[in-house]
PDB file of C-alpha atoms in Angstrom:
ATOM      1  CA  MET I   4      17.119 -15.097  42.829  1.00  0.00           C
ATOM      2  CA  ALA I   5      14.712 -14.539  39.951  1.00  0.00           C
ATOM      3  CA  SER I   6      15.316 -16.000  36.550  1.00  0.00           C
ATOM      4  CA  THR I   7      14.462 -14.358  33.307  1.00  0.00           C
ATOM      5  CA  ILE I   8      13.287 -16.193  30.242  1.00  0.00           C
ATOM      6  CA  THR I   9      13.423 -14.457  26.924  1.00  0.00           C
ATOM      7  CA  ALA I  10      11.822 -15.697  23.777  1.00  0.00           C
ATOM      8  CA  GLU I  11      13.773 -15.195  20.635  1.00  0.00           C
ATOM      9  CA  ARG I  12      12.576 -15.537  17.072  1.00  0.00           C
ATOM     10  CA  ARG I  13      14.345 -17.952  14.859  1.00  0.00           C
ATOM     11  CA  PRO I  14      16.621 -16.215  12.398  1.00  0.00           C
ATOM     12  CA  THR I  15      15.157 -18.203   9.480  1.00  0.00           C
ATOM     13  CA  ALA I  16      11.608 -17.080  10.266  1.00  0.00           C
ATOM     14  CA  GLU I  17      12.751 -13.473  10.500  1.00  0.00           C
ATOM     15  CA  ARG I  18      14.612 -13.745   7.196  1.00  0.00           C
ATOM     16  CA  GLY I  19      11.563 -15.272   5.536  1.00  0.00           C
ATOM     17  CA  ARG I  20       9.379 -12.453   6.813  1.00  0.00           C
ATOM     18  CA  ALA I  21      11.805  -9.824   5.526  1.00  0.00           C
ATOM     19  CA  GLU I  22      12.032 -11.538   2.139  1.00  0.00           C
ATOM     20  CA  ARG I  23       8.246 -11.717   1.767  1.00  0.00           C
ATOM     21  CA  THR I  24       7.910  -8.077   2.741  1.00  0.00           C
ATOM     22  CA  SER I  25      10.588  -6.978   0.283  1.00  0.00           C
ATOM     23  CA  GLU I  26       8.854  -9.001  -2.467  1.00  0.00           C
ATOM     24  CA  LEU I  27       5.556  -7.228  -1.736  1.00  0.00           C
ATOM     25  CA  LEU I  28       7.213  -3.805  -1.763  1.00  0.00           C
ATOM     26  CA  ALA I  29       8.995  -4.681  -5.019  1.00  0.00           C
ATOM     27  CA  GLY I  30       5.624  -5.709  -6.465  1.00  0.00           C
ATOM     28  CA  LEU I  31       4.174  -2.323  -5.529  1.00  0.00           C
ATOM     29  CA  ALA I  32       7.181  -0.499  -6.976  1.00  0.00           C
ATOM     30  CA  ALA I  33       6.794  -2.366 -10.271  1.00  0.00           C
ATOM     31  CA  LEU I  34       3.245  -1.099 -10.796  1.00  0.00           C
ATOM     32  CA  PRO I  35       2.841   1.909 -13.089  1.00  0.00           C
ATOM     33  CA  SER I  36       0.127   3.369 -10.859  1.00  0.00           C
ATOM     34  CA  LEU I  37      -1.465   2.740  -7.477  1.00  0.00           C
ATOM     35  CA  GLN I  38      -4.756   4.459  -8.328  1.00  0.00           C
ATOM     36  CA  GLU I  39      -6.867   1.373  -7.591  1.00  0.00           C
ATOM     37  CA  MET I  40      -5.522   1.102  -4.036  1.00  0.00           C
ATOM     38  CA  THR I  41      -7.981   1.638  -1.198  1.00  0.00           C
ATOM     39  CA  PRO I  42      -7.133   3.659   1.936  1.00  0.00           C
ATOM     40  CA  PRO I  43      -6.730   0.507   4.113  1.00  0.00           C
ATOM     41  CA  GLU I  44      -4.388  -0.974   1.497  1.00  0.00           C
ATOM     42  CA  ALA I  45      -2.386   2.264   1.380  1.00  0.00           C
ATOM     43  CA  ARG I  46      -2.068   2.218   5.167  1.00  0.00           C
ATOM     44  CA  ALA I  47      -0.956  -1.428   5.007  1.00  0.00           C
ATOM     45  CA  ALA I  48       1.737  -0.526   2.475  1.00  0.00           C
ATOM     46  CA  GLN I  49       2.793   2.312   4.767  1.00  0.00           C
ATOM     47  CA  VAL I  50       3.071  -0.102   7.710  1.00  0.00           C
ATOM     48  CA  LEU I  51       5.280  -2.389   5.610  1.00  0.00           C
ATOM     49  CA  GLY I  52       7.592   0.524   4.899  1.00  0.00           C
ATOM     50  CA  LYS I  53       6.663   1.510   1.363  1.00  0.00           C
ATOM     51  CA  PRO I  54       8.553   4.674   0.447  1.00  0.00           C
ATOM     52  CA  TRP I  55       5.792   6.907  -0.912  1.00  0.00           C
ATOM     53  CA  ASP I  56       6.727   9.179  -3.782  1.00  0.00           C
ATOM     54  CA  THR I  57       4.971  12.536  -3.480  1.00  0.00           C
ATOM     55  CA  ALA I  58       3.584  12.192  -7.010  1.00  0.00           C
ATOM     56  CA  GLU I  59       2.019   8.847  -6.021  1.00  0.00           C
ATOM     57  CA  ILE I  60       0.429  10.458  -2.979  1.00  0.00           C
ATOM     58  CA  VAL I  61      -1.195  13.227  -5.029  1.00  0.00           C
ATOM     59  CA  GLU I  62      -2.349  10.813  -7.780  1.00  0.00           C
ATOM     60  CA  LEU I  63      -3.866   8.496  -5.196  1.00  0.00           C
ATOM     61  CA  ALA I  64      -5.634  11.401  -3.467  1.00  0.00           C
ATOM     62  CA  ILE I  65      -7.057  12.593  -6.794  1.00  0.00           C
ATOM     63  CA  ALA I  66      -8.273   9.060  -7.559  1.00  0.00           C
ATOM     64  CA  TRP I  67      -9.928   8.775  -4.130  1.00  0.00           C
ATOM     65  CA  VAL I  68     -11.698  12.113  -4.565  1.00  0.00           C
ATOM     66  CA  GLY I  69     -12.881  10.824  -7.951  1.00  0.00           C
ATOM     67  CA  THR I  70     -14.400   7.733  -6.320  1.00  0.00           C
ATOM     68  CA  GLY I  71     -16.498   9.868  -3.999  1.00  0.00           C
ATOM     69  CA  LEU I  72     -14.456   9.879  -0.800  1.00  0.00           C
ATOM     70  CA  ASP I  73     -15.231  13.255   0.706  1.00  0.00           C
ATOM     71  CA  VAL I  74     -12.954  14.355   3.527  1.00  0.00           C
ATOM     72  CA  PRO I  75     -11.716  17.958   3.640  1.00  0.00           C
ATOM     73  CA  THR I  76      -8.112  16.897   4.238  1.00  0.00           C
ATOM     74  CA  LEU I  77      -8.285  14.563   1.232  1.00  0.00           C
ATOM     75  CA  THR I  78      -9.501  17.359  -1.011  1.00  0.00           C
ATOM     76  CA  ASP I  79      -6.687  19.543   0.302  1.00  0.00           C
ATOM     77  CA  LEU I  80      -4.156  16.768  -0.383  1.00  0.00           C
ATOM     78  CA  ALA I  81      -5.459  16.245  -3.924  1.00  0.00           C
ATOM     79  CA  GLY I  82      -4.944  19.932  -4.675  1.00  0.00           C
ATOM     80  CA  ARG I  83      -1.356  20.124  -3.414  1.00  0.00           C
ATOM     81  CA  ASP I  84       1.750  20.453  -5.565  1.00  0.00           C
ATOM     82  CA  TRP I  85       3.886  17.332  -5.899  1.00  0.00           C
ATOM     83  CA  ASP I  86       6.895  19.088  -4.375  1.00  0.00           C
ATOM     84  CA  ASP I  87       5.083  20.205  -1.215  1.00  0.00           C
ATOM     85  CA  PRO I  88       7.192  19.086   1.781  1.00  0.00           C
ATOM     86  CA  VAL I  89       4.163  18.411   4.011  1.00  0.00           C
ATOM     87  CA  LEU I  90       2.647  15.777   1.689  1.00  0.00           C
ATOM     88  CA  PRO I  91       3.802  12.693   3.655  1.00  0.00           C
ATOM     89  CA  THR I  92       2.466  14.130   6.920  1.00  0.00           C
ATOM     90  CA  LEU I  93      -0.806  15.209   5.324  1.00  0.00           C
ATOM     91  CA  PHE I  94      -1.138  11.749   3.710  1.00  0.00           C
ATOM     92  CA  ASP I  95      -0.868  10.162   7.149  1.00  0.00           C
ATOM     93  CA  ILE I  96      -3.563  12.509   8.488  1.00  0.00           C
ATOM     94  CA  VAL I  97      -5.826  11.748   5.504  1.00  0.00           C
ATOM     95  CA  LEU I  98      -5.499   8.006   6.103  1.00  0.00           C
ATOM     96  CA  ASP I  99      -6.499   8.592   9.737  1.00  0.00           C
ATOM     97  CA  ASP I 100      -9.467  10.739   8.636  1.00  0.00           C
ATOM     98  CA  LEU I 101     -10.587   8.006   6.231  1.00  0.00           C
ATOM     99  CA  GLY I 102     -10.575   5.466   9.054  1.00  0.00           C
ATOM    100  CA  ALA I 103      -7.663   3.420   7.770  1.00  0.00           C
ATOM    101  CA  GLY I 104      -6.231   2.174  11.047  1.00  0.00           C
ATOM    102  CA  ARG I 105      -2.732   0.816  11.430  1.00  0.00           C
ATOM    103  CA  PRO I 106      -2.968  -2.950  10.927  1.00  0.00           C
ATOM    104  CA  ALA I 107      -0.668  -5.524  12.456  1.00  0.00           C
ATOM    105  CA  TRP I 108       2.321  -6.521  10.346  1.00  0.00           C
ATOM    106  CA  SER I 109       0.742  -9.826   9.247  1.00  0.00           C
ATOM    107  CA  THR I 110      -2.539  -8.128   8.324  1.00  0.00           C
ATOM    108  CA  ALA I 111      -0.641  -5.485   6.360  1.00  0.00           C
ATOM    109  CA  ARG I 112       1.158  -8.190   4.384  1.00  0.00           C
ATOM    110  CA  ARG I 113      -2.145  -9.920   3.601  1.00  0.00           C
ATOM    111  CA  ARG I 114      -3.780  -6.669   2.463  1.00  0.00           C
ATOM    112  CA  VAL I 115      -0.906  -5.737   0.173  1.00  0.00           C
ATOM    113  CA  ALA I 116      -0.741  -9.288  -1.225  1.00  0.00           C
ATOM    114  CA  ALA I 117      -4.509  -9.189  -1.888  1.00  0.00           C
ATOM    115  CA  TYR I 118      -4.134  -5.822  -3.623  1.00  0.00           C
ATOM    116  CA  LEU I 119      -1.350  -7.151  -5.854  1.00  0.00           C
ATOM    117  CA  ALA I 120      -3.405 -10.257  -6.685  1.00  0.00           C
ATOM    118  CA  ARG I 121      -6.447  -8.121  -7.513  1.00  0.00           C
ATOM    119  CA  ARG I 122      -4.359  -5.898  -9.789  1.00  0.00           C
ATOM    120  CA  ALA I 123      -2.799  -8.901 -11.506  1.00  0.00           C
ATOM    121  CA  ALA I 124      -6.218 -10.454 -12.105  1.00  0.00           C
ATOM    122  CA  ALA I 125      -7.730  -7.207 -13.367  1.00  0.00           C
ATOM    123  CA  HIS I 126      -4.912  -6.549 -15.797  1.00  0.00           C
ATOM    124  CA  ALA I 127      -4.324 -10.122 -16.972  1.00  0.00           C
ATOM    125  CA  ARG I 128      -4.629 -10.564 -20.674  1.00  0.00           C
ATOM    126  CA  VAL I 129      -7.431 -12.808 -21.749  1.00  0.00           C
ATOM    127  CA  PRO I 130      -6.612 -14.755 -24.895  1.00  0.00           C
ATOM    128  CA  ALA I 131      -8.870 -14.116 -27.835  1.00  0.00           C
ATOM    129  CA  PRO I 132     -11.301 -16.925 -28.637  1.00  0.00           C
ATOM    130  CA  ARG I 133     -10.233 -19.191 -31.462  1.00  0.00           C
ATOM    131  CA  ARG I 134     -12.208 -19.077 -34.626  1.00  0.00           C
ATOM    132  CA  THR I 135     -13.333 -22.387 -36.004  1.00  0.00           C
ATOM    133  CA  THR I 136     -14.113 -22.738 -39.651  1.00  0.00           C
TER     134      THR I 136
END
C-alpha cells in the first residue's frame, strides 16, 4: 500500500502573505496616478490581482508612448476610448509585446513594493533649508 504525504502551508504564513499583498494593492489604489510605472511593474501588479480601471490603462499607455516605447499594440491602446470593453485584454497583449513576463508571486510583491518605495521617495517633501542670521 502506498502512502501519500501532502505538504500544507501554515495558516499564519498564508494570512501574512494575503495581508502584505492587500497592503501593496491598497498602496497602489491610494496613488493619484500610475504614470511612472514600468511595464514589468504593471505586470507584477496584475499578477497580484490589481483591478485595473480602464482610465488607468489608457493613461499608462499614453505615458509609455511618451517615454519612447514603440509597439504597435501600445499605440493602439493609447488611442482607445476609456469605455472600450477590450481594454483589459489589449493591455495584457501589450504587456506581452513589451516583454513583461509573468513573475512569480514573490517577485511580483517585490516589484510592486519597490515601485511604491520609488514613488514615495520621489514625491517626499524636502524641508526648506533654515536661514541663519
